[in-house]
Short mmCIF file of C-alpha atoms in Angstrom, two decimals:
data_model
loop_
_atom_site.label_atom_id
_atom_site.label_comp_id
_atom_site.label_asym_id
_atom_site.label_seq_id
_atom_site.Cartn_x
_atom_site.Cartn_y
_atom_site.Cartn_z
CA MET A 18 0.72 14.02 -9.35
CA PRO A 19 3.02 16.85 -10.49
CA ILE A 20 6.69 16.39 -9.67
CA ALA A 21 9.32 19.15 -9.89
CA ASN A 22 11.48 18.87 -13.02
CA ARG A 23 15.26 18.66 -12.43
CA SER A 24 16.50 19.90 -15.79
CA SER A 25 19.13 22.64 -15.75
CA SER A 26 16.99 25.08 -17.72
CA LYS A 27 14.21 24.92 -15.17
CA ARG A 28 16.71 25.28 -12.35
CA ARG A 29 17.83 28.60 -13.77
CA ALA A 30 14.28 29.74 -14.51
CA GLY A 31 12.88 28.71 -11.13
CA ALA A 32 12.10 31.49 -8.73
CA ALA A 33 12.20 31.27 -4.98
CA ARG A 34 8.84 30.48 -3.49
CA GLY A 35 7.38 31.03 -0.09
CA THR A 36 7.32 28.16 2.35
CA PRO A 37 4.09 26.15 2.07
CA ALA A 38 1.85 25.57 5.05
CA ALA A 39 2.97 23.19 7.80
CA ALA A 40 3.70 19.58 6.84
CA PRO A 41 0.64 17.30 6.87
CA ASP A 42 0.17 15.03 9.85
CA ASN A 43 -0.94 11.76 8.26
CA ALA A 44 0.09 8.40 9.66
CA THR A 45 -1.33 6.23 6.89
CA SER A 46 -0.27 7.78 3.57
CA LEU A 47 2.74 9.41 1.94
CA GLU A 48 0.71 11.18 -0.73
CA PRO A 49 -0.04 14.36 1.31
CA MET A 50 3.66 14.58 2.18
CA VAL A 51 4.64 14.27 -1.48
CA GLU A 52 2.16 16.99 -2.45
CA TRP A 53 3.41 19.29 0.33
CA LEU A 54 7.07 18.90 -0.65
CA THR A 55 6.22 19.38 -4.32
CA GLN A 56 4.80 22.82 -3.50
CA PHE A 57 8.35 24.05 -2.78
CA GLY A 58 8.95 23.69 -6.51
CA THR A 59 12.22 24.68 -8.19
CA THR A 60 13.85 27.51 -6.26
CA GLU A 61 16.95 29.68 -6.29
CA HIS A 62 18.05 28.05 -3.03
CA TRP A 63 19.90 24.77 -2.56
CA VAL A 64 17.78 22.03 -0.97
CA VAL A 65 19.26 18.99 0.79
CA SER A 66 17.47 15.67 0.20
CA CYS A 67 18.73 12.67 2.15
CA TYR A 68 17.47 9.10 1.74
CA LEU A 69 19.13 6.70 4.16
CA LYS A 70 18.98 2.92 4.50
CA LEU A 71 18.54 1.82 8.11
CA GLU A 72 18.55 -1.95 7.91
CA PRO A 73 20.07 -3.81 10.90
CA ARG A 74 23.44 -4.08 9.15
CA ASP A 75 23.41 -0.31 8.53
CA ARG A 76 22.61 0.47 12.16
CA SER A 77 25.33 -1.86 13.45
CA ARG A 78 28.13 0.26 15.00
CA GLY A 79 26.68 3.36 13.38
CA LYS A 80 27.72 2.38 9.84
CA TYR A 81 24.99 4.58 8.38
CA LEU A 82 26.60 7.64 10.00
CA ILE A 83 30.02 6.84 8.56
CA LYS A 84 28.56 6.60 5.06
CA LEU A 85 26.60 9.80 5.60
CA LYS A 86 29.69 11.76 6.67
CA ASN A 87 31.55 10.58 3.57
CA ARG A 88 28.68 11.72 1.36
CA ILE A 89 28.54 15.10 3.11
CA ARG A 90 32.23 15.73 2.35
CA ASP A 91 31.71 14.62 -1.24
CA ARG A 92 28.74 16.93 -1.82
CA LEU A 93 30.51 19.96 -0.34
CA ASP A 94 33.53 19.26 -2.54
CA TRP A 95 31.22 18.97 -5.55
CA LEU A 96 29.64 22.37 -4.83
CA GLU A 97 33.06 23.98 -4.51
CA HIS A 98 34.20 22.34 -7.76
CA ARG A 99 31.14 23.78 -9.50
CA GLY A 100 32.10 27.27 -8.36
CA VAL A 101 29.12 27.80 -6.02
CA ALA A 102 29.58 30.95 -3.94
CA ARG A 103 31.05 30.52 -0.48
CA ALA A 104 28.00 31.97 1.30
CA GLU A 105 25.75 29.44 -0.43
CA ARG A 106 28.11 26.57 0.38
CA GLU A 107 28.08 27.59 4.03
CA ARG A 108 24.26 27.55 4.10
CA VAL A 109 24.30 24.07 2.58
CA ALA A 110 26.93 22.99 5.11
CA ARG A 111 24.65 24.12 7.95
CA ASP A 112 21.76 22.15 6.46
CA LEU A 113 23.96 19.08 6.15
CA GLN A 114 25.08 19.53 9.74
CA ARG A 115 21.45 19.64 10.88
CA VAL A 116 20.75 16.42 8.99
CA ARG A 117 23.75 14.70 10.55
CA GLU A 118 22.88 15.83 14.09
CA HIS A 119 19.29 14.68 13.63
CA LEU A 120 20.45 11.20 12.65
CA GLU A 121 23.04 10.97 15.42
CA ASP A 122 20.18 10.96 17.96
CA SER A 123 18.94 7.35 18.02
CA GLY A 124 15.58 8.62 19.27
CA ASN A 125 14.99 10.17 15.86
CA LEU A 126 15.46 6.89 14.00
CA PRO A 127 12.23 5.27 12.76
CA VAL A 128 10.93 1.74 13.26
CA GLY A 129 11.22 1.03 9.54
CA GLN A 130 14.34 0.44 7.50
CA GLY A 131 14.67 3.87 5.95
CA ILE A 132 14.29 7.60 6.45
CA ALA A 133 14.10 10.67 4.21
CA ILE A 134 15.12 14.15 5.38
CA PHE A 135 14.65 17.44 3.53
CA ALA A 136 16.38 20.65 4.61
CA CYS A 137 16.76 24.20 3.37
CA GLU A 138 17.65 26.96 5.83
CA ALA A 139 16.59 29.77 3.48
CA MET A 140 13.07 28.35 3.13
CA GLY A 141 12.64 27.25 6.74
CA LEU A 142 12.49 23.61 5.64
CA PHE A 143 13.57 20.73 7.83
CA HIS A 144 11.42 17.63 7.82
CA SER A 145 12.06 13.91 8.27
CA VAL A 146 9.85 11.15 6.89
CA PRO A 147 10.05 7.59 8.31
CA LEU A 148 10.02 4.97 5.56
CA PRO A 149 9.76 1.17 5.43
CA ARG A 150 12.75 1.10 3.06
CA VAL A 151 14.65 3.22 0.56
CA PHE A 152 16.08 2.26 -2.81
CA ARG A 153 19.60 3.37 -1.95
CA SER A 154 21.30 5.68 0.53
CA ARG A 155 21.46 9.01 -1.29
CA LEU A 156 22.40 12.57 -0.42
CA ASP A 157 21.46 15.21 -2.98
CA VAL A 158 21.91 18.98 -3.07
CA ASP A 159 19.69 20.57 -5.71
CA HIS A 160 17.22 23.39 -6.28
CA SER A 161 14.16 21.27 -5.41
CA PRO A 162 13.47 18.43 -2.96
CA LEU A 163 13.69 14.94 -4.44
CA VAL A 164 10.21 13.54 -3.90
CA ARG A 165 9.90 10.95 -6.64
CA GLU A 166 11.09 8.13 -4.40
CA LEU A 167 8.43 9.06 -1.83
CA ALA A 168 5.81 9.00 -4.59
CA ALA A 169 7.06 5.61 -5.81
CA LEU A 170 7.00 4.13 -2.29
CA ALA A 171 3.47 5.41 -1.69
CA ASP A 172 2.37 3.68 -4.87
CA GLU A 173 4.40 0.45 -4.68
CA PHE A 174 4.21 -0.31 -0.96
CA GLY A 175 0.48 0.31 -0.62
CA LEU A 176 -1.29 -1.06 2.44
CA LEU A 177 -0.52 -4.39 4.10
CA LEU A 178 -2.54 -6.27 6.71
CA CYS A 179 -1.10 -8.45 9.45
CA ALA A 180 -3.18 -10.77 11.64
CA VAL A 181 -1.50 -11.99 14.84
CA TYR A 182 -3.52 -14.72 16.52
CA ASP A 183 -3.70 -17.79 18.71
CA ARG A 184 -6.64 -20.15 19.30
CA THR A 185 -8.55 -17.69 21.49
CA SER A 186 -7.92 -14.19 20.08
CA ALA A 187 -6.57 -12.16 17.17
CA ARG A 188 -5.06 -8.72 16.68
CA PHE A 189 -5.05 -6.89 13.36
CA PHE A 190 -2.58 -4.31 12.11
CA ARG A 191 -2.60 -2.07 9.05
CA VAL A 192 0.92 -1.32 7.79
CA SER A 193 1.66 1.43 5.29
CA ALA A 194 4.82 3.06 3.97
CA PHE A 195 4.31 5.65 6.72
CA GLY A 196 3.77 3.50 9.80
CA ILE A 197 1.58 0.96 11.56
CA GLU A 198 -1.91 1.18 13.05
CA GLU A 199 -3.61 -1.41 15.26
CA LEU A 200 -7.23 -2.10 14.36
CA ALA A 201 -10.06 -3.63 16.40
CA GLY A 202 -9.24 -7.13 17.60
CA LEU A 203 -11.22 -10.35 17.71
CA VAL A 204 -11.96 -12.78 20.56
CA ALA A 205 -13.12 -16.33 19.92
CA VAL A 206 -16.86 -16.60 20.59
CA GLU A 207 -16.38 -19.91 22.36
CA HIS A 208 -13.35 -21.88 23.34
CA THR A 209 -12.68 -24.84 25.57
CA ARG A 210 -9.79 -24.57 27.92
CA ALA A 211 -6.99 -26.64 26.43
CA GLY A 212 -5.24 -29.28 28.50
CA ARG A 213 -5.03 -32.99 29.18
CA PHE A 214 -8.33 -34.88 29.16
CA HIS A 215 -8.97 -36.45 32.58
CA GLY A 216 -12.07 -38.54 31.82
CA PRO A 217 -12.31 -42.35 32.15
CA ARG A 218 -10.57 -44.69 29.69
CA SER A 219 -12.66 -47.06 27.56
CA VAL A 220 -10.06 -49.83 27.73
CA SER A 221 -8.03 -50.89 30.78
CA GLY A 222 -5.31 -53.40 31.34
CA PRO A 223 -2.08 -54.02 29.47
CA GLY A 224 -1.54 -52.92 25.87
CA PRO A 225 -2.00 -49.60 24.09
CA SER A 226 -4.41 -47.19 25.71
CA LEU A 227 -7.31 -46.17 23.48
CA ALA A 228 -9.07 -42.85 23.79
CA SER A 229 -12.57 -42.96 25.18
CA PRO A 230 -15.50 -41.43 23.29
CA GLY A 231 -15.38 -38.59 25.82
CA GLU A 232 -11.72 -37.83 25.08
CA HIS A 233 -12.34 -38.02 21.33
CA ASN A 234 -15.25 -35.61 21.58
CA TYR A 235 -13.17 -33.27 23.77
CA HIS A 236 -10.39 -32.97 21.24
CA GLN A 237 -12.83 -32.80 18.34
CA ARG A 238 -14.60 -29.89 20.06
CA ILE A 239 -11.28 -28.03 20.43
CA ARG A 240 -10.49 -28.59 16.72
CA GLU A 241 -13.91 -27.31 15.64
CA GLU A 242 -13.59 -24.23 17.86
CA LYS A 243 -10.18 -23.49 16.33
CA HIS A 244 -11.50 -23.79 12.79
CA ARG A 245 -14.48 -21.52 13.53
CA HIS A 246 -12.11 -18.98 15.09
CA TYR A 247 -9.70 -19.11 12.15
CA ALA A 248 -12.59 -18.75 9.73
CA GLN A 249 -13.68 -15.61 11.60
CA ILE A 250 -10.15 -14.21 11.31
CA ALA A 251 -10.12 -14.92 7.57
CA GLN A 252 -13.49 -13.18 7.18
CA ARG A 253 -12.27 -10.13 9.11
CA LEU A 254 -9.19 -9.96 6.86
CA PHE A 255 -11.41 -10.14 3.78
CA ASP A 256 -13.62 -7.32 5.06
CA LEU A 257 -10.60 -5.15 5.92
CA ALA A 258 -8.98 -5.82 2.55
CA ALA A 259 -12.16 -4.94 0.67
CA ARG A 260 -12.41 -1.58 2.47
CA ASN A 261 -8.73 -0.60 2.34
CA GLY A 262 -7.43 -1.75 -1.04
CA VAL A 263 -4.79 -3.98 0.53
CA ARG A 264 -1.70 -5.11 -1.43
CA GLY A 265 -0.59 -7.96 0.81
CA ILE A 266 -1.36 -10.12 3.85
CA VAL A 267 0.97 -11.44 6.55
CA LEU A 268 -0.17 -14.14 8.98
CA ALA A 269 1.44 -14.54 12.40
CA GLY A 270 0.95 -16.84 15.35
CA PRO A 271 2.84 -18.74 18.05
CA GLY A 272 4.76 -21.87 17.14
CA THR A 273 3.37 -23.92 14.28
CA ASP A 274 0.00 -22.12 14.40
CA ALA A 275 1.21 -19.23 12.21
CA PRO A 276 -0.09 -20.74 8.91
CA ALA A 277 -3.35 -22.01 10.49
CA VAL A 278 -5.56 -19.32 8.94
CA GLU A 279 -4.22 -19.79 5.41
CA PRO A 280 -6.62 -22.63 4.41
CA HIS A 281 -9.56 -20.40 5.40
CA LEU A 282 -8.53 -17.39 3.28
CA HIS A 283 -10.66 -16.28 0.35
CA PRO A 284 -8.87 -17.08 -2.97
CA TYR A 285 -8.45 -13.33 -3.53
CA LEU A 286 -6.49 -13.02 -0.28
CA SER A 287 -4.54 -16.24 -0.85
CA LYS A 288 -2.99 -14.67 -3.95
CA ASN A 289 -1.89 -11.70 -1.84
CA LEU A 290 -0.40 -13.72 1.03
CA LEU A 291 3.21 -12.57 1.45
CA GLY A 292 4.15 -15.09 4.12
CA THR A 293 3.86 -16.20 7.73
CA VAL A 294 5.89 -15.43 10.84
CA ARG A 295 5.94 -16.53 14.49
CA LEU A 296 4.56 -13.94 16.92
CA ASN A 297 2.62 -14.12 20.17
CA PRO A 298 -0.53 -11.94 20.11
CA LYS A 299 -0.56 -11.67 23.90
CA SER A 300 2.80 -9.90 24.14
CA VAL A 301 3.80 -8.59 20.70
CA THR A 302 4.17 -4.83 20.22
CA PRO A 303 3.28 -2.82 17.10
CA THR A 304 7.01 -2.15 16.64
CA ALA A 305 7.74 -5.89 16.55
CA VAL A 306 4.85 -6.46 14.13
CA MET A 307 6.16 -3.71 11.84
CA GLY A 308 9.62 -5.29 11.83
CA ALA A 309 8.21 -8.75 11.10
CA VAL A 310 6.04 -7.48 8.23
CA LEU A 311 8.97 -5.62 6.67
CA ALA A 312 11.14 -8.75 6.96
CA VAL A 313 8.48 -10.84 5.17
CA ARG A 314 8.09 -8.21 2.47
CA GLN A 315 11.86 -8.00 2.07
CA ALA A 316 11.97 -11.75 1.44
CA THR A 317 9.33 -11.24 -1.26
CA GLU A 318 11.46 -8.49 -2.80
CA ARG A 319 14.44 -10.86 -2.95
CA ALA A 320 12.29 -13.24 -5.00
CA TRP A 321 11.37 -10.37 -7.35
CA GLU A 322 15.06 -9.53 -7.72
CA ALA A 323 15.79 -13.08 -8.84
CA GLU A 324 12.99 -12.91 -11.40
CA HIS A 325 14.22 -9.58 -12.78
CA VAL A 326 17.85 -10.71 -13.07
CA ALA A 327 16.72 -13.91 -14.79
CA ALA A 328 14.63 -11.83 -17.22
CA LEU A 329 17.65 -9.59 -17.85
CA GLU A 330 19.80 -12.54 -18.87
CA GLU A 331 17.07 -14.20 -20.93
CA THR A 332 15.96 -11.14 -22.92
CA ARG A 333 19.15 -9.12 -23.34
CA GLY A 334 20.21 -11.04 -26.43
CA VAL A 335 16.92 -10.33 -28.23
CA GLY A 336 16.81 -6.59 -27.55
CA TRP A 337 14.41 -6.46 -24.61
CA ALA A 338 17.05 -5.64 -21.97
CA VAL A 339 20.38 -3.84 -21.59
CA ASN A 340 23.22 -4.23 -19.09
CA GLY A 341 25.86 -1.64 -18.24
CA ILE A 342 25.76 2.02 -17.19
CA GLU A 343 26.13 3.69 -20.59
CA PRO A 344 23.65 1.42 -22.48
CA THR A 345 21.13 1.88 -19.67
CA LEU A 346 21.53 5.68 -19.74
CA ARG A 347 20.86 5.64 -23.50
CA ALA A 348 17.73 3.58 -22.91
CA LEU A 349 16.62 6.07 -20.23
CA ALA A 350 17.12 8.95 -22.67
CA ARG A 351 14.81 7.17 -25.15
CA GLY A 352 12.15 6.49 -22.48
CA GLN A 353 12.59 2.74 -22.90
CA VAL A 354 13.15 1.68 -19.29
CA ARG A 355 10.37 -0.32 -17.68
CA THR A 356 12.42 -1.67 -14.75
CA LEU A 357 15.75 -0.15 -13.73
CA LEU A 358 18.08 -2.65 -12.01
CA VAL A 359 20.71 -1.11 -9.75
CA ASN A 360 23.82 -2.67 -8.27
CA PRO A 361 23.99 -1.03 -4.80
CA THR A 362 27.79 -1.14 -4.79
CA ALA A 363 28.04 0.94 -7.99
CA ASP A 364 29.52 4.45 -7.73
CA GLN A 365 29.96 6.63 -10.80
CA ARG A 366 30.27 10.36 -11.39
CA GLY A 367 29.07 11.75 -14.68
CA TYR A 368 27.37 14.54 -16.58
CA ARG A 369 23.94 15.75 -17.63
CA CYS A 370 23.68 17.32 -21.08
CA GLY A 371 22.33 20.87 -20.91
CA ALA A 372 20.01 20.74 -23.94
CA GLY A 373 18.08 17.51 -23.51
CA GLY A 374 18.99 16.49 -19.96
CA ARG A 375 20.53 13.18 -21.06
CA LEU A 376 22.95 11.50 -18.66
CA THR A 377 26.38 10.30 -19.74
CA ILE A 378 29.60 9.11 -18.13
CA THR A 379 31.97 11.47 -19.96
CA ALA A 380 31.69 15.17 -20.77
CA ASP A 381 32.31 14.60 -24.49
CA GLY A 382 29.42 12.13 -24.51
CA CYS A 383 27.02 15.08 -24.86
CA GLY A 384 28.30 15.93 -28.33
CA GLY A 385 26.11 18.76 -29.63
CA GLU A 386 23.50 18.45 -26.84
CA GLY A 387 24.60 21.50 -24.91
CA LYS A 388 27.00 22.04 -22.07
CA ALA A 389 27.89 18.96 -20.01
CA GLU A 390 27.02 19.76 -16.38
CA PRO A 391 28.71 17.52 -13.78
CA VAL A 392 26.53 15.44 -11.45
CA PRO A 393 27.98 13.99 -8.24
CA ASP A 394 26.36 10.54 -8.56
CA LEU A 395 25.23 9.19 -11.91
CA ILE A 396 23.45 6.21 -10.32
CA ASP A 397 21.28 8.48 -8.17
CA GLU A 398 20.43 10.64 -11.18
CA ALA A 399 19.45 7.55 -13.18
CA ILE A 400 17.10 6.48 -10.38
CA GLU A 401 15.45 9.91 -10.47
CA ASP A 402 15.06 9.79 -14.26
CA ALA A 403 13.55 6.29 -14.15
CA LEU A 404 11.03 7.37 -11.50
CA ARG A 405 10.16 10.51 -13.47
CA GLN A 406 9.32 8.32 -16.46
CA GLY A 407 7.06 6.11 -14.36
CA GLY A 408 9.49 3.20 -14.32
CA HIS A 409 10.06 0.70 -11.53
CA VAL A 410 13.36 0.69 -9.62
CA ASP A 411 14.78 -2.55 -8.24
CA VAL A 412 18.01 -2.34 -6.23
CA VAL A 413 19.49 -5.85 -6.34
CA GLU A 414 20.58 -6.44 -2.75
CA ASP A 415 21.15 -10.20 -3.05
CA GLU A 416 24.93 -10.67 -3.01
CA THR A 417 24.69 -13.70 -5.30
CA LEU A 418 22.80 -11.69 -7.93
CA ARG A 419 24.12 -8.13 -7.79
CA HIS A 420 27.36 -8.95 -9.62
CA ARG A 421 25.26 -9.79 -12.71
CA VAL A 422 24.22 -6.13 -12.92
CA ASP A 423 27.05 -4.07 -14.36
CA GLY A 424 26.29 -0.93 -12.35
CA LEU A 425 22.95 -0.36 -14.06
CA ALA A 426 20.72 -2.56 -16.20
CA ALA A 427 17.17 -2.31 -17.50
CA LEU A 428 14.21 -4.33 -18.70
CA LEU A 429 12.69 -2.38 -21.58
CA ARG A 430 9.22 -1.22 -22.62
CA PHE A 431 10.07 -1.69 -26.28
CA LYS A 432 12.93 -3.35 -28.16
CA GLN A 433 16.22 -1.70 -28.96
CA PRO A 434 16.11 0.12 -32.32
#
């Protein structure tokens, strides 16, 4: 999928293009949205790209808005420092104002834990994209929309299935990076009404009461009906996964019944089981299911973070990993980065070298590689470069692990020279 290049030479060469057709209306895939935004290409106009984290802690007391306002001031100051004409800065300021006003309305916030917004007054562009998560809250002003993170999410998130069930019914949901869709449900073919058995006892008198054959058969019938029902759910999940290319499964049920379907899963699905959660199929809403699935997936991502940080520490000494902003930027320039690890608390301004597009912390770091052009956030630029090279980005959110990443770190495709 072609992605607009961000190098300075192409920025200067890019010509303004007409606005593409209306944004695609697709509730199950990000790919059409990525293709539509890519058609804007590199233009002579400034385009605002905003990726915002909307986890519960970000929404609390409007913290996400406070961070956004700080970034808006920073980006406007950066444009002025670069000598951008006042008329252009005012157009960008209006776009940033539209983004802020859109996010101030809680009705515009998505169910998921992230949102992307793209705006350019001159091209008639203003579009928001609900997302299950974002790598990092970012606000960029450039000559093309930043779509690589959308492309990465479309590829990495894939499709997830969630089955929410009890002993008599099941509901199925398909969750993508773009939203949630409820599929056809399932009702148990036969089920005995649960309750206390009221038949005669086989033993009377003092001492422990023993179940009669009738009571034993009653409870055995209920167990068999449950197992047949759970087996049907597992088969439906297998059929849905085979048709949809599913990346993961989440099982949900009331109380201790949530894991009940797991023993019935095909081995292929067992490997893709992300976890279980407690939900009631009779009352749960798609919004609640979406939140539960994202929480389970987030727990899985924390496990991946631990694995990546452990790999960083184990392989750094033998040349298969680097830690620190400048060493990581050098590895990016060589195309070495397989997995970029990001400390979310890191904040660093820097420069992009005009000739080769390499990133560096200091202006004199470019040497003879052309003019050093300032960039407002070196971490954000590194994320874009890693995505452009087809690398994986892992923002280490775990507070016990993030301090081991010195701003940026990387697991490498090939050893250090």
